[in-house]
Amino acid sequence: MGIKPDKTALQPQKKPKLLPSRKPATPKLPASAAPPKVPSPPQAPAKAQANSWLSLLGALALLCGAAGLTVGGAWIAILLIVDPDAIVGLNQYLPTWTRIPVANQETFQTLSEIRASIRQAGRIPGEPISLGNEVKGANKSATATDLLIPVLARRPLCQATSTLDSAKNNCEQIVELQVYRPVEDARRQIKQEQSYWLASQIAVAGPEESFAIAPLVDANSENQGSARSLPLTTIQRFEGKAPTSGVWLLLSGELVRGDDTIAYGRVAHYNPDRDYLGWMLEWTSSTGQAPAWKAITSGATPELVVDQTVGLEPQFEVYQVQPRQFLPDPIQLEAISLSDPAFDTETYGKIMTLARSGLWSPALAWFKSLRQASEANPDLWSNAAQAEMDFVRLHAEATQAQAEKSWASPSQQVLTNLIDGRWARALSVFQASVDNSQEVASLLKGDADRLWNRVEAALKVDPMQTDAKAWGALIVGAKKDKPAAIAWLKKQPQTNPAAIARISKLLDRLDPNFSDVIPPSTHLSQVVGTAEPLKQINPADWWQLKNSSLKLEAGQTWYEVEVTAFYDGKRWQRSNFSDLKFSKADGAEPLWNLLGLTTDPQLQILVWTDAGQQDTVFATAKAVQLQGGTIRILAAGDPLPAPTAAQPLPRPLALTTTALQWTTPAVTTLADLNQQQPKLADPILQALATELQQSNQLPAGVTATPAGLLQQSEIGSWQVQQIDLTGNQQLEAVFTLDPETLATLQLDQPDSQKRPAGRSRTLIVSDTGAVLYNEFDGTAQQSLLAIADLGDGGIPVLVVDGSAGYRLQRWSSKKQQFE
C-alpha cells in the first residue's frame, strides 16, 4: 500500500544520566549479639542429589523463559522496523485495557491517501461503507466511523451483463476488503483532515461454480460445474432485522445458466471490539434472491434465510447465530438441519420421515401434536426440537400457499396438492374431467420421482391412507400399466377389496381412450348414516339413475342407509335435510351428485360386537330418495353375520370409504398419569371419583378422592386416552369403561336408568377437571363408539350411537357442549 515506516521511531535516543547508587552500610553487631552457629543436619546423598537436580531444572526453566522473552521481543522489534503497522494486528487478540497504542502518525492516512495507495497498487478503490463505531472526528462537533473499503480489480475479457443492481458493470470484482478505524483527536498531530489506520483486511474469492449451481443440478447429472471461483461484484451491509452483534456484510454476484439467473455470494462479519473481519458462510440462491434476516424461530435473535427453492419445491437454508470458542469473533452461523434429529424416538422418526420426503404440512401436524403433549412432559421437548419444528413450519407455509392458489393448469393444481400431502383434494382434480385425467397422466409419466418419495413416506408413517395408495397406484400405472399398479396395490398392508375396486376405476382414467362423462359435481363422497338390512324392496320407492336397474348379484343383500351427515363439497350438512328441494321428477342425478356418490359409490357397513370387535362388509349405492327431510340410500352388498339369541345384531353404521379417518389418541393408565403429570391428573381423578359416586358406581370402601381411587390397583390400571377435542390446545381425558369393568362395579341404579347390555360408558374430562361429556349419569341414552377426523381441518368429532341412530358430535365453543 505504500505505507512508509516511521523514521523518527528508529533514531537513537539519548540515555538519561543516573546518579551513582550507594549501597547502604550494614551495621555491625557486637560479638556477643552474633547468633550462634547451628550445625546443619547431615543429608542423605540421594536427597542431596535430588535437590541438586531440582535446582538445575529450575535454573533451566528460568533460562528458557528469559530466552523466549528475548526472542519474542526481538521478533516484535524486527517486525516494527520492517512494518510499523503490523503491531496493530496484535490488538485483536488483546483485552481492551492492554491494547498497544498506535503511535506512528506516518502510518495514518486520509481517505484520499487510502484511495491513492490502492490505485498505486494497480487496484480500484470501491465506495466506502460505514461500519458505525463512532469516535471524535477532526471537527469536534462531528464524529467519524469505521470504514470498509472494497478493493476491486478488473476482470479480463469481460463484457458487462449484470442485472443484479444498478452498478456500472460487473467487470470489476472485489478482491480484498480493508477496514480502517478513525484516529481520535488527541492522537492527531500533523494532518488537518480525518485520518485512519488499517485495522483489518481479508482477501476475497467467490464460491466455486459447482457450489453455486448445486440446487439446480441433478445428482446424477454429468455437468456438476467446475471448481473455478466465481467473481463477487457487489457488497452491502445487512440492514433491517440483522443482529446487532457487530456488522454483517453481504457480498454477491450472479450467474446466468440457461433460463435461470443464480445469485451467489459470501457473508462476512466485522467485530469492532477486536478489529476482526472474517467470513461466516457461502450462499447460493436458485431464485436469484439475496439472503435475508427473518424471525423464524422463537429465539431473540433472527435467523439468516437463504431461498434455494426450485420450481414448486420449497427449499430454505436457515442459519442461527451461535457462540463459538474463537477470541477474535466469538460467534458463528450454524444451519438448522434435519440430519441430526433432536430426539431418537419412534414418533420423532416419523416426523423426520415426512419432512425429509417433502411432506412438510403432515410433518408440521405431527410436530404440533408432539409439542402439545410436551406441555405436560417437558422431557419430550427441547430448544433443538423447537428449531426443527420452526424450520418445518417455514416450508409448510410455502407448500400450503401453493396448494391454496388457483392454477390454470390441472396438472399444476394436482402437483401443488400432492406436494402438500393433500391426497384426496388432488384426486378430486384428477377426476374432474377426462382432460384433467389425461394431463395428470402425462405429469406422472415424466415427473413422478419426487411424488413417489412422498407416497412411500406417507404409507410408511400411516399404511391406512387409501388416497395415498391411490396415487402410488396411479404413478405405477402411468409408468408401467394397470396390472403392475394392481399388483403393487395388493402388496400394500391393510388394503381391503373395496379400496382395490375403487382405485381400479381410477386407473382406468389413465387410458387415452377413456371417455366416461363426468357429472358436474366431483367431490369425494363423505356420507355417514345408519344401515338396516332389507329382505325385499319396492323399486318404485327409489330414485334410480338413468340406464340402471335394481338387481342383486348372487350372495348379496339390500341395505337401506338413513343419512345422518354428509359433505356437499363445501361443508358438512347434518339431518334434518328439509332445506333440500329435490324431487323424484328431477331424477336421481342432482341428489346423487350432492352426496358425492358419482365419485365413489362404495359404502362400508360396520357393526361392533359386545367384545368390542368390529365386523365390516362392503356395499355399493344403487339409488337414493329424499322424503320429509330424510335422505336414504339403497345399497347392495355382502350380508352381515347372522344374529343369534346370544349375540343379537347391533345397529350397523354405514359410511363411505373416505367419510371418516379414525383417530388413535395416546393411551396411558390412571396410575401412570398421576405419576407423570400429577398436576394434570388430580382434577381429572377428582372429576372421575365424583361421577362414580353420584352414579352409584364407586366400589364399596373406596373414598371419592384421587388418593382413594388410586389405592385400588384395578382402578389405577384403568386406561385413559388424551386428545384435544375442544380446540383449546389442551388435552382432554377420555375414560371408557367396557361392560366387563362395569359389571365389577356392582351398579345399583333404577332399571329405568340402566344401559342396554353390551354398552360401554364414556366420560370426557377437561384438563381443569370439568366434565364435558357424560354417559355415567344415565341421562344420555347414547354410547360413544369412536373418535374421528372429518378431514375438514376442524377438531375431531365423536361418533355416538343414540336412540335416533348414529350421530357425529363436535364441540361447540359457543355453547360449551358437544352437538
PDB file of N, CA, C and O in Angstrom, residues 400-458:
ATOM      1  N   GLN A 400     -48.351 -24.896   1.593  1.00  0.00           N
ATOM      2  CA  GLN A 400     -49.770 -24.612   1.809  1.00  0.00           C
ATOM      3  C   GLN A 400     -50.238 -23.450   0.933  1.00  0.00           C
ATOM      4  O   GLN A 400     -51.331 -23.487   0.352  1.00  0.00           O
ATOM      5  N   ALA A 401     -49.416 -22.413   0.835  1.00  0.00           N
ATOM      6  CA  ALA A 401     -49.771 -21.265  -0.003  1.00  0.00           C
ATOM      7  C   ALA A 401     -49.893 -21.681  -1.462  1.00  0.00           C
ATOM      8  O   ALA A 401     -50.799 -21.228  -2.185  1.00  0.00           O
ATOM      9  N   GLN A 402     -49.007 -22.568  -1.915  1.00  0.00           N
ATOM     10  CA  GLN A 402     -49.079 -23.051  -3.300  1.00  0.00           C
ATOM     11  C   GLN A 402     -50.349 -23.862  -3.533  1.00  0.00           C
ATOM     12  O   GLN A 402     -51.016 -23.725  -4.559  1.00  0.00           O
ATOM     13  N   ALA A 403     -50.677 -24.724  -2.562  1.00  0.00           N
ATOM     14  CA  ALA A 403     -51.848 -25.587  -2.733  1.00  0.00           C
ATOM     15  C   ALA A 403     -53.141 -24.787  -2.736  1.00  0.00           C
ATOM     16  O   ALA A 403     -54.114 -25.168  -3.402  1.00  0.00           O
ATOM     17  N   GLU A 404     -53.185 -23.696  -1.992  1.00  0.00           N
ATOM     18  CA  GLU A 404     -54.394 -22.878  -1.925  1.00  0.00           C
ATOM     19  C   GLU A 404     -54.542 -21.954  -3.132  1.00  0.00           C
ATOM     20  O   GLU A 404     -55.617 -21.419  -3.382  1.00  0.00           O
ATOM     21  N   LYS A 405     -53.489 -21.782  -3.893  1.00  0.00           N
ATOM     22  CA  LYS A 405     -53.517 -20.884  -5.048  1.00  0.00           C
ATOM     23  C   LYS A 405     -54.317 -21.498  -6.187  1.00  0.00           C
ATOM     24  O   LYS A 405     -54.363 -22.714  -6.345  1.00  0.00           O
ATOM     25  N   SER A 406     -54.973 -20.664  -6.958  1.00  0.00           N
ATOM     26  CA  SER A 406     -55.716 -21.136  -8.131  1.00  0.00           C
ATOM     27  C   SER A 406     -54.763 -21.223  -9.321  1.00  0.00           C
ATOM     28  O   SER A 406     -54.105 -20.238  -9.686  1.00  0.00           O
ATOM     29  N   TRP A 407     -54.685 -22.414  -9.913  1.00  0.00           N
ATOM     30  CA  TRP A 407     -53.787 -22.648 -11.042  1.00  0.00           C
ATOM     31  C   TRP A 407     -54.609 -22.861 -12.313  1.00  0.00           C
ATOM     32  O   TRP A 407     -55.651 -23.504 -12.291  1.00  0.00           O
ATOM     33  N   ALA A 408     -54.107 -22.342 -13.392  1.00  0.00           N
ATOM     34  CA  ALA A 408     -54.800 -22.518 -14.669  1.00  0.00           C
ATOM     35  C   ALA A 408     -54.655 -23.937 -15.178  1.00  0.00           C
ATOM     36  O   ALA A 408     -55.542 -24.461 -15.845  1.00  0.00           O
ATOM     37  N   SER A 409     -53.540 -24.586 -14.849  1.00  0.00           N
ATOM     38  CA  SER A 409     -53.279 -25.927 -15.338  1.00  0.00           C
ATOM     39  C   SER A 409     -53.712 -26.962 -14.298  1.00  0.00           C
ATOM     40  O   SER A 409     -53.310 -26.883 -13.137  1.00  0.00           O
ATOM     41  N   PRO A 410     -54.530 -27.952 -14.670  1.00  0.00           N
ATOM     42  CA  PRO A 410     -54.916 -29.004 -13.725  1.00  0.00           C
ATOM     43  C   PRO A 410     -53.716 -29.776 -13.186  1.00  0.00           C
ATOM     44  O   PRO A 410     -53.708 -30.179 -12.019  1.00  0.00           O
ATOM     45  N   SER A 411     -52.704 -30.003 -14.018  1.00  0.00           N
ATOM     46  CA  SER A 411     -51.536 -30.747 -13.554  1.00  0.00           C
ATOM     47  C   SER A 411     -50.798 -29.969 -12.470  1.00  0.00           C
ATOM     48  O   SER A 411     -50.297 -30.557 -11.505  1.00  0.00           O
ATOM     49  N   GLN A 412     -50.726 -28.646 -12.603  1.00  0.00           N
ATOM     50  CA  GLN A 412     -50.098 -27.848 -11.553  1.00  0.00           C
ATOM     51  C   GLN A 412     -50.942 -27.858 -10.274  1.00  0.00           C
ATOM     52  O   GLN A 412     -50.400 -27.896  -9.163  1.00  0.00           O
ATOM     53  N   GLN A 413     -52.268 -27.841 -10.440  1.00  0.00           N
ATOM     54  CA  GLN A 413     -53.145 -27.903  -9.269  1.00  0.00           C
ATOM     55  C   GLN A 413     -52.953 -29.227  -8.540  1.00  0.00           C
ATOM     56  O   GLN A 413     -52.874 -29.275  -7.302  1.00  0.00           O
ATOM     57  N   VAL A 414     -52.874 -30.314  -9.285  1.00  0.00           N
ATOM     58  CA  VAL A 414     -52.644 -31.623  -8.685  1.00  0.00           C
ATOM     59  C   VAL A 414     -51.269 -31.680  -8.037  1.00  0.00           C
ATOM     60  O   VAL A 414     -51.104 -32.165  -6.904  1.00  0.00           O
ATOM     61  N   LEU A 415     -50.273 -31.178  -8.740  1.00  0.00           N
ATOM     62  CA  LEU A 415     -48.904 -31.245  -8.239  1.00  0.00           C
ATOM     63  C   LEU A 415     -48.747 -30.481  -6.934  1.00  0.00           C
ATOM     64  O   LEU A 415     -48.139 -30.979  -5.974  1.00  0.00           O
ATOM     65  N   THR A 416     -49.301 -29.278  -6.846  1.00  0.00           N
ATOM     66  CA  THR A 416     -49.166 -28.497  -5.616  1.00  0.00           C
ATOM     67  C   THR A 416     -49.907 -29.148  -4.452  1.00  0.00           C
ATOM     68  O   THR A 416     -49.457 -29.082  -3.307  1.00  0.00           O
ATOM     69  N   ASN A 417     -51.025 -29.798  -4.736  1.00  0.00           N
ATOM     70  CA  ASN A 417     -51.748 -30.506  -3.675  1.00  0.00           C
ATOM     71  C   ASN A 417     -50.993 -31.741  -3.218  1.00  0.00           C
ATOM     72  O   ASN A 417     -50.955 -32.045  -2.019  1.00  0.00           O
ATOM     73  N   LEU A 418     -50.382 -32.459  -4.144  1.00  0.00           N
ATOM     74  CA  LEU A 418     -49.606 -33.638  -3.762  1.00  0.00           C
ATOM     75  C   LEU A 418     -48.354 -33.250  -2.990  1.00  0.00           C
ATOM     76  O   LEU A 418     -47.959 -33.930  -2.043  1.00  0.00           O
ATOM     77  N   ILE A 419     -47.718 -32.163  -3.393  1.00  0.00           N
ATOM     78  CA  ILE A 419     -46.544 -31.692  -2.662  1.00  0.00           C
ATOM     79  C   ILE A 419     -46.898 -31.362  -1.224  1.00  0.00           C
ATOM     80  O   ILE A 419     -46.114 -31.597  -0.297  1.00  0.00           O
ATOM     81  N   ASP A 420     -48.114 -30.871  -1.008  1.00  0.00           N
ATOM     82  CA  ASP A 420     -48.556 -30.530   0.350  1.00  0.00           C
ATOM     83  C   ASP A 420     -49.217 -31.712   1.059  1.00  0.00           C
ATOM     84  O   ASP A 420     -49.721 -31.559   2.169  1.00  0.00           O
ATOM     85  N   GLY A 421     -49.252 -32.886   0.420  1.00  0.00           N
ATOM     86  CA  GLY A 421     -49.829 -34.059   1.059  1.00  0.00           C
ATOM     87  C   GLY A 421     -51.337 -34.079   1.070  1.00  0.00           C
ATOM     88  O   GLY A 421     -51.945 -34.797   1.873  1.00  0.00           O
ATOM     89  N   ARG A 422     -51.983 -33.348   0.170  1.00  0.00           N
ATOM     90  CA  ARG A 422     -53.445 -33.313   0.102  1.00  0.00           C
ATOM     91  C   ARG A 422     -53.905 -34.337  -0.951  1.00  0.00           C
ATOM     92  O   ARG A 422     -54.282 -33.992  -2.063  1.00  0.00           O
ATOM     93  N   TRP A 423     -53.869 -35.601  -0.537  1.00  0.00           N
ATOM     94  CA  TRP A 423     -54.126 -36.685  -1.475  1.00  0.00           C
ATOM     95  C   TRP A 423     -55.553 -36.635  -2.022  1.00  0.00           C
ATOM     96  O   TRP A 423     -55.773 -36.790  -3.236  1.00  0.00           O
ATOM     97  N   ALA A 424     -56.541 -36.488  -1.134  1.00  0.00           N
ATOM     98  CA  ALA A 424     -57.942 -36.516  -1.564  1.00  0.00           C
ATOM     99  C   ALA A 424     -58.263 -35.345  -2.479  1.00  0.00           C
ATOM    100  O   ALA A 424     -58.965 -35.499  -3.491  1.00  0.00           O
ATOM    101  N   ARG A 425     -57.775 -34.167  -2.134  1.00  0.00           N
ATOM    102  CA  ARG A 425     -58.073 -32.995  -2.959  1.00  0.00           C
ATOM    103  C   ARG A 425     -57.444 -33.136  -4.345  1.00  0.00           C
ATOM    104  O   ARG A 425     -58.044 -32.741  -5.349  1.00  0.00           O
ATOM    105  N   ALA A 426     -56.266 -33.711  -4.412  1.00  0.00           N
ATOM    106  CA  ALA A 426     -55.639 -33.928  -5.722  1.00  0.00           C
ATOM    107  C   ALA A 426     -56.439 -34.924  -6.544  1.00  0.00           C
ATOM    108  O   ALA A 426     -56.563 -34.780  -7.771  1.00  0.00           O
ATOM    109  N   LEU A 427     -57.015 -35.936  -5.895  1.00  0.00           N
ATOM    110  CA  LEU A 427     -57.844 -36.904  -6.616  1.00  0.00           C
ATOM    111  C   LEU A 427     -59.090 -36.248  -7.206  1.00  0.00           C
ATOM    112  O   LEU A 427     -59.517 -36.582  -8.320  1.00  0.00           O
ATOM    113  N   SER A 428     -59.678 -35.305  -6.474  1.00  0.00           N
ATOM    114  CA  SER A 428     -60.878 -34.642  -6.993  1.00  0.00           C
ATOM    115  C   SER A 428     -60.574 -33.854  -8.250  1.00  0.00           C
ATOM    116  O   SER A 428     -61.397 -33.792  -9.174  1.00  0.00           O
ATOM    117  N   VAL A 429     -59.380 -33.241  -8.333  1.00  0.00           N
ATOM    118  CA  VAL A 429     -58.989 -32.524  -9.551  1.00  0.00           C
ATOM    119  C   VAL A 429     -58.729 -33.527 -10.674  1.00  0.00           C
ATOM    120  O   VAL A 429     -59.115 -33.315 -11.834  1.00  0.00           O
ATOM    121  N   PHE A 430     -58.088 -34.639 -10.336  1.00  0.00           N
ATOM    122  CA  PHE A 430     -57.777 -35.669 -11.326  1.00  0.00           C
ATOM    123  C   PHE A 430     -59.041 -36.218 -11.972  1.00  0.00           C
ATOM    124  O   PHE A 430     -59.090 -36.490 -13.177  1.00  0.00           O
ATOM    125  N   GLN A 431     -60.113 -36.353 -11.168  1.00  0.00           N
ATOM    126  CA  GLN A 431     -61.350 -36.936 -11.662  1.00  0.00           C
ATOM    127  C   GLN A 431     -62.329 -35.914 -12.233  1.00  0.00           C
ATOM    128  O   GLN A 431     -63.406 -36.280 -12.709  1.00  0.00           O
ATOM    129  N   ALA A 432     -61.994 -34.640 -12.204  1.00  0.00           N
ATOM    130  CA  ALA A 432     -62.947 -33.603 -12.601  1.00  0.00           C
ATOM    131  C   ALA A 432     -63.329 -33.695 -14.069  1.00  0.00           C
ATOM    132  O   ALA A 432     -64.442 -33.347 -14.448  1.00  0.00           O
ATOM    133  N   SER A 433     -62.422 -34.149 -14.913  1.00  0.00           N
ATOM    134  CA  SER A 433     -62.731 -34.267 -16.335  1.00  0.00           C
ATOM    135  C   SER A 433     -61.767 -35.246 -16.977  1.00  0.00           C
ATOM    136  O   SER A 433     -60.705 -35.566 -16.406  1.00  0.00           O
ATOM    137  N   VAL A 434     -62.134 -35.696 -18.157  1.00  0.00           N
ATOM    138  CA  VAL A 434     -61.244 -36.587 -18.914  1.00  0.00           C
ATOM    139  C   VAL A 434     -59.956 -35.864 -19.266  1.00  0.00           C
ATOM    140  O   VAL A 434     -58.862 -36.438 -19.202  1.00  0.00           O
ATOM    141  N   ASP A 435     -60.070 -34.599 -19.644  1.00  0.00           N
ATOM    142  CA  ASP A 435     -58.878 -33.818 -19.992  1.00  0.00           C
ATOM    143  C   ASP A 435     -57.937 -33.707 -18.792  1.00  0.00           C
ATOM    144  O   ASP A 435     -56.716 -33.819 -18.943  1.00  0.00           O
ATOM    145  N   ASN A 436     -58.511 -33.463 -17.615  1.00  0.00           N
ATOM    146  CA  ASN A 436     -57.685 -33.396 -16.408  1.00  0.00           C
ATOM    147  C   ASN A 436     -56.941 -34.706 -16.191  1.00  0.00           C
ATOM    148  O   ASN A 436     -55.732 -34.718 -15.882  1.00  0.00           O
ATOM    149  N   SER A 437     -57.639 -35.818 -16.330  1.00  0.00           N
ATOM    150  CA  SER A 437     -57.019 -37.125 -16.097  1.00  0.00           C
ATOM    151  C   SER A 437     -55.867 -37.363 -17.057  1.00  0.00           C
ATOM    152  O   SER A 437     -54.800 -37.841 -16.658  1.00  0.00           O
ATOM    153  N   GLN A 438     -56.056 -37.010 -18.327  1.00  0.00           N
ATOM    154  CA  GLN A 438     -55.002 -37.237 -19.308  1.00  0.00           C
ATOM    155  C   GLN A 438     -53.801 -36.318 -19.084  1.00  0.00           C
ATOM    156  O   GLN A 438     -52.656 -36.728 -19.265  1.00  0.00           O
ATOM    157  N   GLU A 439     -54.067 -35.081 -18.691  1.00  0.00           N
ATOM    158  CA  GLU A 439     -52.965 -34.150 -18.425  1.00  0.00           C
ATOM    159  C   GLU A 439     -52.161 -34.610 -17.209  1.00  0.00           C
ATOM    160  O   GLU A 439     -50.926 -34.563 -17.210  1.00  0.00           O
ATOM    161  N   VAL A 440     -52.847 -35.075 -16.168  1.00  0.00           N
ATOM    162  CA  VAL A 440     -52.145 -35.557 -14.970  1.00  0.00           C
ATOM    163  C   VAL A 440     -51.388 -36.845 -15.283  1.00  0.00           C
ATOM    164  O   VAL A 440     -50.295 -37.084 -14.765  1.00  0.00           O
ATOM    165  N   ALA A 441     -51.945 -37.683 -16.171  1.00  0.00           N
ATOM    166  CA  ALA A 441     -51.245 -38.905 -16.577  1.00  0.00           C
ATOM    167  C   ALA A 441     -49.897 -38.562 -17.207  1.00  0.00           C
ATOM    168  O   ALA A 441     -48.883 -39.227 -16.935  1.00  0.00           O
ATOM    169  N   SER A 442     -49.865 -37.525 -18.037  1.00  0.00           N
ATOM    170  CA  SER A 442     -48.597 -37.086 -18.635  1.00  0.00           C
ATOM    171  C   SER A 442     -47.633 -36.598 -17.568  1.00  0.00           C
ATOM    172  O   SER A 442     -46.421 -36.848 -17.642  1.00  0.00           O
ATOM    173  N   LEU A 443     -48.163 -35.894 -16.564  1.00  0.00           N
ATOM    174  CA  LEU A 443     -47.327 -35.426 -15.460  1.00  0.00           C
ATOM    175  C   LEU A 443     -46.691 -36.610 -14.729  1.00  0.00           C
ATOM    176  O   LEU A 443     -45.488 -36.597 -14.432  1.00  0.00           O
ATOM    177  N   LEU A 444     -47.481 -37.637 -14.448  1.00  0.00           N
ATOM    178  CA  LEU A 444     -46.977 -38.787 -13.693  1.00  0.00           C
ATOM    179  C   LEU A 444     -45.940 -39.575 -14.483  1.00  0.00           C
ATOM    180  O   LEU A 444     -45.034 -40.177 -13.903  1.00  0.00           O
ATOM    181  N   LYS A 445     -46.058 -39.567 -15.789  1.00  0.00           N
ATOM    182  CA  LYS A 445     -45.076 -40.281 -16.610  1.00  0.00           C
ATOM    183  C   LYS A 445     -43.717 -39.602 -16.587  1.00  0.00           C
ATOM    184  O   LYS A 445     -42.694 -40.269 -16.618  1.00  0.00           O
ATOM    185  N   GLY A 446     -43.714 -38.273 -16.544  1.00  0.00           N
ATOM    186  CA  GLY A 446     -42.447 -37.562 -16.676  1.00  0.00           C
ATOM    187  C   GLY A 446     -41.875 -36.986 -15.404  1.00  0.00           C
ATOM    188  O   GLY A 446     -40.695 -36.661 -15.358  1.00  0.00           O
ATOM    189  N   ASP A 447     -42.671 -36.823 -14.343  1.00  0.00           N
ATOM    190  CA  ASP A 447     -42.174 -36.119 -13.156  1.00  0.00           C
ATOM    191  C   ASP A 447     -42.765 -36.768 -11.903  1.00  0.00           C
ATOM    192  O   ASP A 447     -43.490 -36.135 -11.150  1.00  0.00           O
ATOM    193  N   ALA A 448     -42.462 -38.042 -11.725  1.00  0.00           N
ATOM    194  CA  ALA A 448     -43.101 -38.766 -10.631  1.00  0.00           C
ATOM    195  C   ALA A 448     -42.148 -39.130  -9.493  1.00  0.00           C
ATOM    196  O   ALA A 448     -42.605 -39.590  -8.448  1.00  0.00           O
ATOM    197  N   ASP A 449     -40.843 -38.944  -9.664  1.00  0.00           N
ATOM    198  CA  ASP A 449     -39.901 -39.392  -8.640  1.00  0.00           C
ATOM    199  C   ASP A 449     -40.134 -38.707  -7.300  1.00  0.00           C
ATOM    200  O   ASP A 449     -40.198 -39.357  -6.253  1.00  0.00           O
ATOM    201  N   ARG A 450     -40.245 -37.378  -7.332  1.00  0.00           N
ATOM    202  CA  ARG A 450     -40.433 -36.663  -6.061  1.00  0.00           C
ATOM    203  C   ARG A 450     -41.790 -36.990  -5.446  1.00  0.00           C
ATOM    204  O   ARG A 450     -41.934 -36.999  -4.220  1.00  0.00           O
ATOM    205  N   LEU A 451     -42.797 -37.268  -6.290  1.00  0.00           N
ATOM    206  CA  LEU A 451     -44.098 -37.649  -5.753  1.00  0.00           C
ATOM    207  C   LEU A 451     -44.049 -39.055  -5.177  1.00  0.00           C
ATOM    208  O   LEU A 451     -44.689 -39.346  -4.163  1.00  0.00           O
ATOM    209  N   TRP A 452     -43.300 -39.936  -5.811  1.00  0.00           N
ATOM    210  CA  TRP A 452     -43.184 -41.310  -5.317  1.00  0.00           C
ATOM    211  C   TRP A 452     -42.547 -41.331  -3.929  1.00  0.00           C
ATOM    212  O   TRP A 452     -42.972 -42.099  -3.053  1.00  0.00           O
ATOM    213  N   ASN A 453     -41.535 -40.506  -3.718  1.00  0.00           N
ATOM    214  CA  ASN A 453     -40.910 -40.433  -2.394  1.00  0.00           C
ATOM    215  C   ASN A 453     -41.923 -40.016  -1.334  1.00  0.00           C
ATOM    216  O   ASN A 453     -41.907 -40.515  -0.202  1.00  0.00           O
ATOM    217  N   ARG A 454     -42.811 -39.106  -1.685  1.00  0.00           N
ATOM    218  CA  ARG A 454     -43.834 -38.664  -0.735  1.00  0.00           C
ATOM    219  C   ARG A 454     -44.831 -39.789  -0.443  1.00  0.00           C
ATOM    220  O   ARG A 454     -45.248 -39.979   0.701  1.00  0.00           O
ATOM    221  N   VAL A 455     -45.236 -40.514  -1.481  1.00  0.00           N
ATOM    222  CA  VAL A 455     -46.179 -41.618  -1.279  1.00  0.00           C
ATOM    223  C   VAL A 455     -45.562 -42.669  -0.351  1.00  0.00           C
ATOM    224  O   VAL A 455     -46.209 -43.152   0.596  1.00  0.00           O
ATOM    225  N   GLU A 456     -44.322 -43.037  -0.614  1.00  0.00           N
ATOM    226  CA  GLU A 456     -43.663 -44.036   0.226  1.00  0.00           C
ATOM    227  C   GLU A 456     -43.565 -43.572   1.675  1.00  0.00           C
ATOM    228  O   GLU A 456     -43.807 -44.358   2.605  1.00  0.00           O
ATOM    229  N   ALA A 457     -43.216 -42.307   1.880  1.00  0.00           N
ATOM    230  CA  ALA A 457     -43.088 -41.778   3.248  1.00  0.00           C
ATOM    231  C   ALA A 457     -44.440 -41.758   3.953  1.00  0.00           C
ATOM    232  O   ALA A 457     -44.555 -42.131   5.127  1.00  0.00           O
ATOM    233  N   ALA A 458     -45.491 -41.332   3.232  1.00  0.00           N
ATOM    234  CA  ALA A 458     -46.821 -41.266   3.845  1.00  0.00           C
ATOM    235  C   ALA A 458     -47.307 -42.649   4.266  1.00  0.00           C
ATOM    236  O   ALA A 458     -47.850 -42.824   5.370  1.00  0.00           O
TER     237      ALA A 458
END
